[in-house]
Amino acid sequence: DGPQIQSSSYYTAMHITISPLKWLELGVSKTEQFCGQGHPCAPLRDYFTNIDLATHPDNVNGEGALEIKLHHAVFGVPVQVYMQLMNEDYSFFHHSDTSHLFGASIWVRAPDNPVKLTAEFTDSIAAITAFAFGDPAYGVSYTNGQFPDGMHYRDRSLGFSLDTDSTLLSLQGSWSDSAGRFYELSLHHATISDSHSVGISVVSTLPVKLNLVEARIRLPLVLGCAKGVTLDLAARLQDDQPRPSRGFAAAIEAGIRIGL
């Protein structure tokens, strides 16, 4: 459903995680765009044979990701570090076009419950090989020459919210008390799009840098005999906007959750 440059193409996605050790989690995922106008349509065959070589052209637009998460207590403080590598091609070592995500969280002792502090950095400027950060491949993370729609649906990426050739640094703290109230504060610094890939990003027509602060509160409510009712409040301030919009922006949200 929805407008497509290339009609009748389909998407499929798979995500598997395992925990072989109590301190280790591993994950793999695969997302594919297949069939569609001008392409042979053999989903099962192409799902398992999408190695893109000059002698073996790829019939699909595929993304594969590897995730690693480690968690342990350091001096009695729970710590978690994690990483995700997303490949546009099949190898980590030869023209992989790899995007990266790195993050870490700690749980600091506080009244009622610990405060969770998280720092996370995402970079969708793909590297030619997995860790060749000085050798970028611009404009390829969510686009594809064979499928002009790429990994997009209704002008949104099927992946990183800021689309290709963007970076996002996020710092976040969250806490809940014994009464079930939840509080969260997030700070974000985003670099959206790049001068090498103007016109590719579905988020911003031109490169832009912006800072955003977001506060969220969740409050339990008592409404007669209704149970599991919460009020969600959120407020956001940002110093600029994705192009063609410009300038300061603010937003507030309110919502009611009712458990059944």
Tab-separated table of C-alpha atoms in Angstrom:
chain	number	residue	atom	x	y	z
A	1	ASP	CA	0.000	0.000	0.000
A	2	GLY	CA	1.122	3.563	-0.560
A	3	PRO	CA	3.003	5.285	-3.394
A	4	GLN	CA	6.028	3.477	-4.814
A	5	ILE	CA	8.484	4.383	-7.553
A	6	GLN	CA	8.686	0.738	-8.491
A	7	SER	CA	5.327	-1.002	-8.201
A	8	SER	CA	4.523	-4.315	-6.529
A	9	SER	CA	7.699	-4.766	-4.497
A	10	TYR	CA	7.572	-6.463	-1.085
A	11	TYR	CA	9.503	-6.379	2.172
A	12	THR	CA	10.295	-9.103	4.661
A	13	ALA	CA	12.185	-8.972	7.964
A	14	MET	CA	13.599	-11.458	10.465
A	15	HIS	CA	15.201	-10.831	13.873
A	16	ILE	CA	16.615	-13.549	16.154
A	17	THR	CA	18.307	-13.097	19.532
A	18	ILE	CA	19.907	-15.715	21.780
A	19	SER	CA	21.568	-15.598	25.201
A	20	PRO	CA	24.214	-18.359	25.297
A	21	LEU	CA	25.642	-16.973	28.568
A	22	LYS	CA	23.887	-15.038	31.327
A	23	TRP	CA	26.057	-11.970	30.594
A	24	LEU	CA	25.902	-12.158	26.790
A	25	GLU	CA	23.186	-11.594	24.176
A	26	LEU	CA	23.695	-12.056	20.430
A	27	GLY	CA	21.333	-11.037	17.669
A	28	VAL	CA	21.082	-11.259	13.905
A	29	SER	CA	18.550	-9.640	11.622
A	30	LYS	CA	17.801	-9.535	7.926
A	31	THR	CA	15.542	-7.206	5.959
A	32	GLU	CA	14.863	-7.629	2.230
A	33	GLN	CA	13.059	-5.890	-0.586
A	34	PHE	CA	12.184	-8.276	-3.399
A	35	CYS	CA	10.023	-8.961	-6.456
A	36	GLY	CA	8.453	-5.838	-7.955
A	37	GLN	CA	8.407	-4.300	-11.390
A	38	GLY	CA	11.234	-5.548	-13.619
A	39	HIS	CA	12.533	-8.167	-11.152
A	40	PRO	CA	12.230	-11.960	-11.133
A	41	CYS	CA	10.010	-13.024	-8.258
A	42	ALA	CA	11.357	-16.110	-6.499
A	43	PRO	CA	11.339	-15.141	-2.788
A	44	LEU	CA	12.560	-18.423	-1.300
A	45	ARG	CA	15.353	-18.861	-3.835
A	46	ASP	CA	16.592	-15.293	-3.524
A	47	TYR	CA	16.312	-15.192	0.285
A	48	PHE	CA	19.110	-17.717	0.608
A	49	THR	CA	21.248	-16.732	-2.392
A	50	ASN	CA	21.525	-12.944	-2.202
A	51	ILE	CA	25.320	-12.703	-2.456
A	52	ASP	CA	26.067	-9.716	-4.650
A	53	LEU	CA	29.065	-10.452	-6.883
A	54	ALA	CA	29.870	-9.359	-10.426
A	55	THR	CA	29.453	-12.994	-11.498
A	56	HIS	CA	26.331	-13.481	-9.378
A	57	PRO	CA	24.046	-10.419	-9.435
A	58	ASP	CA	21.759	-9.925	-6.478
A	59	ASN	CA	17.997	-10.044	-7.187
A	60	VAL	CA	17.047	-8.416	-3.854
A	61	ASN	CA	17.830	-5.325	-1.788
A	62	GLY	CA	19.030	-6.776	1.490
A	63	GLU	CA	20.274	-5.489	4.854
A	64	GLY	CA	21.870	-7.735	7.458
A	65	ALA	CA	22.773	-6.781	11.040
A	66	LEU	CA	24.802	-8.294	13.860
A	67	GLU	CA	24.150	-7.275	17.486
A	68	ILE	CA	26.234	-7.899	20.605
A	69	LYS	CA	25.183	-6.952	24.154
A	70	LEU	CA	27.232	-7.511	27.330
A	71	HIS	CA	25.867	-6.918	30.825
A	72	HIS	CA	27.590	-7.336	34.179
A	73	ALA	CA	27.876	-5.744	37.622
A	74	VAL	CA	30.975	-3.590	38.170
A	75	PHE	CA	31.621	-2.822	41.861
A	76	GLY	CA	27.988	-3.712	42.491
A	77	VAL	CA	26.658	-1.367	39.763
A	78	PRO	CA	24.880	-3.041	36.809
A	79	VAL	CA	26.488	-2.042	33.493
A	80	GLN	CA	25.465	-2.845	29.943
A	81	VAL	CA	27.330	-2.175	26.675
A	82	TYR	CA	26.047	-2.992	23.211
A	83	MET	CA	26.875	-2.661	19.528
A	84	GLN	CA	25.074	-3.162	16.234
A	85	LEU	CA	26.688	-3.449	12.795
A	86	MET	CA	24.376	-3.216	9.780
A	87	ASN	CA	25.689	-4.315	6.381
A	88	GLU	CA	24.287	-3.340	3.021
A	89	ASP	CA	26.379	-6.125	1.472
A	90	TYR	CA	27.230	-9.641	2.541
A	91	SER	CA	30.761	-9.336	3.989
A	92	PHE	CA	32.204	-7.402	6.942
A	93	PHE	CA	35.601	-7.209	5.266
A	94	HIS	CA	35.005	-6.454	1.564
A	95	HIS	CA	32.746	-3.559	0.477
A	96	SER	CA	30.372	-4.253	3.346
A	97	ASP	CA	28.935	-0.690	3.538
A	98	THR	CA	28.518	-0.978	7.307
A	99	SER	CA	26.535	1.385	9.543
A	100	HIS	CA	27.148	1.440	13.300
A	101	LEU	CA	25.419	1.815	16.644
A	102	PHE	CA	27.241	1.857	20.000
A	103	GLY	CA	25.690	2.278	23.429
A	104	ALA	CA	26.165	1.835	27.167
A	105	SER	CA	23.872	1.945	30.209
A	106	ILE	CA	24.400	1.945	33.968
A	107	TRP	CA	21.897	1.649	36.827
A	108	VAL	CA	22.805	4.018	39.684
A	109	ARG	CA	21.394	3.423	43.159
A	110	ALA	CA	18.600	5.813	44.166
A	111	PRO	CA	15.530	5.801	46.458
A	112	ASP	CA	12.853	3.282	45.429
A	113	ASN	CA	14.513	2.164	42.160
A	114	PRO	CA	17.844	2.735	40.386
A	115	VAL	CA	18.290	5.574	37.901
A	116	LYS	CA	19.123	4.239	34.428
A	117	LEU	CA	21.647	6.360	32.509
A	118	THR	CA	22.263	5.633	28.818
A	119	ALA	CA	24.603	7.043	26.183
A	120	GLU	CA	24.150	5.960	22.567
A	121	PHE	CA	25.728	6.924	19.241
A	122	THR	CA	24.319	5.921	15.838
A	123	ASP	CA	26.113	6.528	12.526
A	124	SER	CA	24.451	5.703	9.195
A	125	ILE	CA	27.360	7.045	7.109
A	126	ALA	CA	28.329	3.594	5.892
A	127	ALA	CA	31.975	2.493	6.023
A	128	ILE	CA	33.435	0.583	3.068
A	129	THR	CA	34.376	-2.212	5.479
A	130	ALA	CA	33.127	-2.798	9.010
A	131	PHE	CA	35.606	-0.550	10.845
A	132	ALA	CA	37.062	1.599	8.038
A	133	PHE	CA	35.610	4.822	9.479
A	134	GLY	CA	37.897	7.011	7.370
A	135	ASP	CA	36.669	5.461	4.129
A	136	PRO	CA	32.938	6.282	3.892
A	137	ALA	CA	30.413	5.100	1.320
A	138	TYR	CA	27.809	7.859	1.125
A	139	GLY	CA	24.182	7.397	0.197
A	140	VAL	CA	23.954	3.601	0.360
A	141	SER	CA	22.656	2.662	3.812
A	142	TYR	CA	18.961	2.622	2.847
A	143	THR	CA	19.056	3.076	-0.936
A	144	ASN	CA	19.632	0.667	-3.797
A	145	GLY	CA	20.220	0.988	-7.531
A	146	GLN	CA	17.962	-1.925	-8.451
A	147	PHE	CA	15.099	-0.856	-6.153
A	148	PRO	CA	14.726	2.953	-6.273
A	149	ASP	CA	12.332	2.971	-3.295
A	150	GLY	CA	15.065	1.426	-1.158
A	151	MET	CA	14.385	0.670	2.495
A	152	HIS	CA	11.673	3.329	2.715
A	153	TYR	CA	7.919	3.271	3.177
A	154	ARG	CA	5.707	6.359	3.038
A	155	ASP	CA	8.779	8.634	3.320
A	156	ARG	CA	10.154	6.856	6.386
A	157	SER	CA	13.202	4.612	6.712
A	158	LEU	CA	12.699	0.976	7.632
A	159	GLY	CA	15.504	1.393	10.159
A	160	PHE	CA	17.340	4.415	11.583
A	161	SER	CA	14.892	7.302	12.111
A	162	LEU	CA	17.294	9.869	10.580
A	163	ASP	CA	17.830	7.822	7.377
A	164	THR	CA	21.119	7.552	5.537
A	165	ASP	CA	24.307	9.594	6.107
A	166	SER	CA	23.232	10.866	9.534
A	167	THR	CA	24.531	10.669	13.081
A	168	LEU	CA	22.708	10.830	16.417
A	169	LEU	CA	24.212	11.172	19.887
A	170	SER	CA	21.697	10.567	22.684
A	171	LEU	CA	22.035	10.906	26.474
A	172	GLN	CA	19.123	9.674	28.556
A	173	GLY	CA	18.168	9.242	32.200
A	174	SER	CA	15.048	7.482	33.509
A	175	TRP	CA	13.647	6.586	36.928
A	176	SER	CA	10.461	5.193	38.478
A	177	ASP	CA	9.289	5.492	42.077
A	178	SER	CA	7.440	3.075	44.359
A	179	ALA	CA	4.078	4.609	43.374
A	180	GLY	CA	4.572	3.637	39.725
A	181	ARG	CA	5.388	7.124	38.455
A	182	PHE	CA	7.969	7.134	35.633
A	183	TYR	CA	10.259	10.011	34.605
A	184	GLU	CA	12.594	10.301	31.617
A	185	LEU	CA	14.849	13.083	30.282
A	186	SER	CA	16.684	12.808	26.933
A	187	LEU	CA	19.202	15.044	25.159
A	188	HIS	CA	19.935	14.510	21.454
A	189	HIS	CA	22.439	15.999	19.017
A	190	ALA	CA	21.689	15.091	15.394
A	191	THR	CA	23.514	15.635	12.117
A	192	ILE	CA	20.997	14.865	9.385
A	193	SER	CA	22.117	14.098	5.826
A	194	ASP	CA	25.453	15.085	4.282
A	195	SER	CA	26.671	17.312	1.483
A	196	HIS	CA	27.744	14.189	-0.436
A	197	SER	CA	24.176	12.844	-0.502
A	198	VAL	CA	21.853	15.820	-0.958
A	199	GLY	CA	18.519	14.652	-2.323
A	200	ILE	CA	18.813	11.105	-0.990
A	201	SER	CA	17.580	11.610	2.580
A	202	VAL	CA	13.831	11.363	3.168
A	203	VAL	CA	14.210	13.312	6.440
A	204	SER	CA	15.845	16.563	5.292
A	205	THR	CA	16.265	18.067	1.824
A	206	LEU	CA	19.578	19.670	2.911
A	207	PRO	CA	22.140	18.850	5.622
A	208	VAL	CA	21.264	20.245	9.049
A	209	LYS	CA	22.482	19.973	12.644
A	210	LEU	CA	20.060	20.260	15.539
A	211	ASN	CA	19.771	19.711	19.282
A	212	LEU	CA	16.651	18.375	20.976
A	213	VAL	CA	15.614	17.913	24.603
A	214	GLU	CA	12.670	15.689	25.528
A	215	ALA	CA	10.971	15.058	28.889
A	216	ARG	CA	8.444	12.286	29.532
A	217	ILE	CA	6.290	11.499	32.586
A	218	ARG	CA	3.952	8.545	33.128
A	219	LEU	CA	1.475	8.842	36.003
A	220	PRO	CA	-0.853	6.087	37.267
A	221	LEU	CA	-4.481	7.197	37.601
A	222	VAL	CA	-7.437	5.929	39.614
A	223	LEU	CA	-10.630	6.155	37.542
A	224	GLY	CA	-13.452	4.353	39.295
A	225	CYS	CA	-13.123	0.598	38.851
A	226	ALA	CA	-10.786	0.899	35.849
A	227	LYS	CA	-7.363	-0.657	36.445
A	228	GLY	CA	-4.041	-0.127	34.730
A	229	VAL	CA	-4.833	3.464	33.654
A	230	THR	CA	-1.873	5.796	33.120
A	231	LEU	CA	-1.471	9.369	31.894
A	232	ASP	CA	1.485	9.940	29.539
A	233	LEU	CA	2.879	13.462	29.135
A	234	ALA	CA	5.763	14.524	26.876
A	235	ALA	CA	7.391	17.823	25.926
A	236	ARG	CA	10.068	18.511	23.306
A	237	LEU	CA	12.208	21.554	22.438
A	238	GLN	CA	14.598	21.736	19.480
A	239	ASP	CA	16.806	24.532	18.142
A	240	ASP	CA	16.323	23.761	14.436
A	241	GLN	CA	14.319	21.526	12.094
A	242	PRO	CA	14.921	19.257	9.084
A	243	ARG	CA	14.775	21.217	5.849
A	244	PRO	CA	12.790	22.791	4.245
A	245	SER	CA	11.504	23.870	7.706
A	246	ARG	CA	13.751	26.081	9.814
A	247	GLY	CA	14.108	27.463	13.291
A	248	PHE	CA	13.081	26.676	16.862
A	249	ALA	CA	10.225	24.213	17.437
A	250	ALA	CA	8.327	22.940	20.471
A	251	ALA	CA	5.755	20.191	20.993
A	252	ILE	CA	3.688	18.680	23.791
A	253	GLU	CA	1.804	15.394	23.865
A	254	ALA	CA	-0.698	13.792	26.211
A	255	GLY	CA	-2.148	10.311	26.115
A	256	ILE	CA	-4.174	7.863	28.207
A	257	ARG	CA	-3.288	4.164	28.470
A	258	ILE	CA	-5.946	1.731	29.655
A	259	GLY	CA	-4.932	-1.800	30.537
A	260	LEU	CA	-7.305	-4.666	29.821
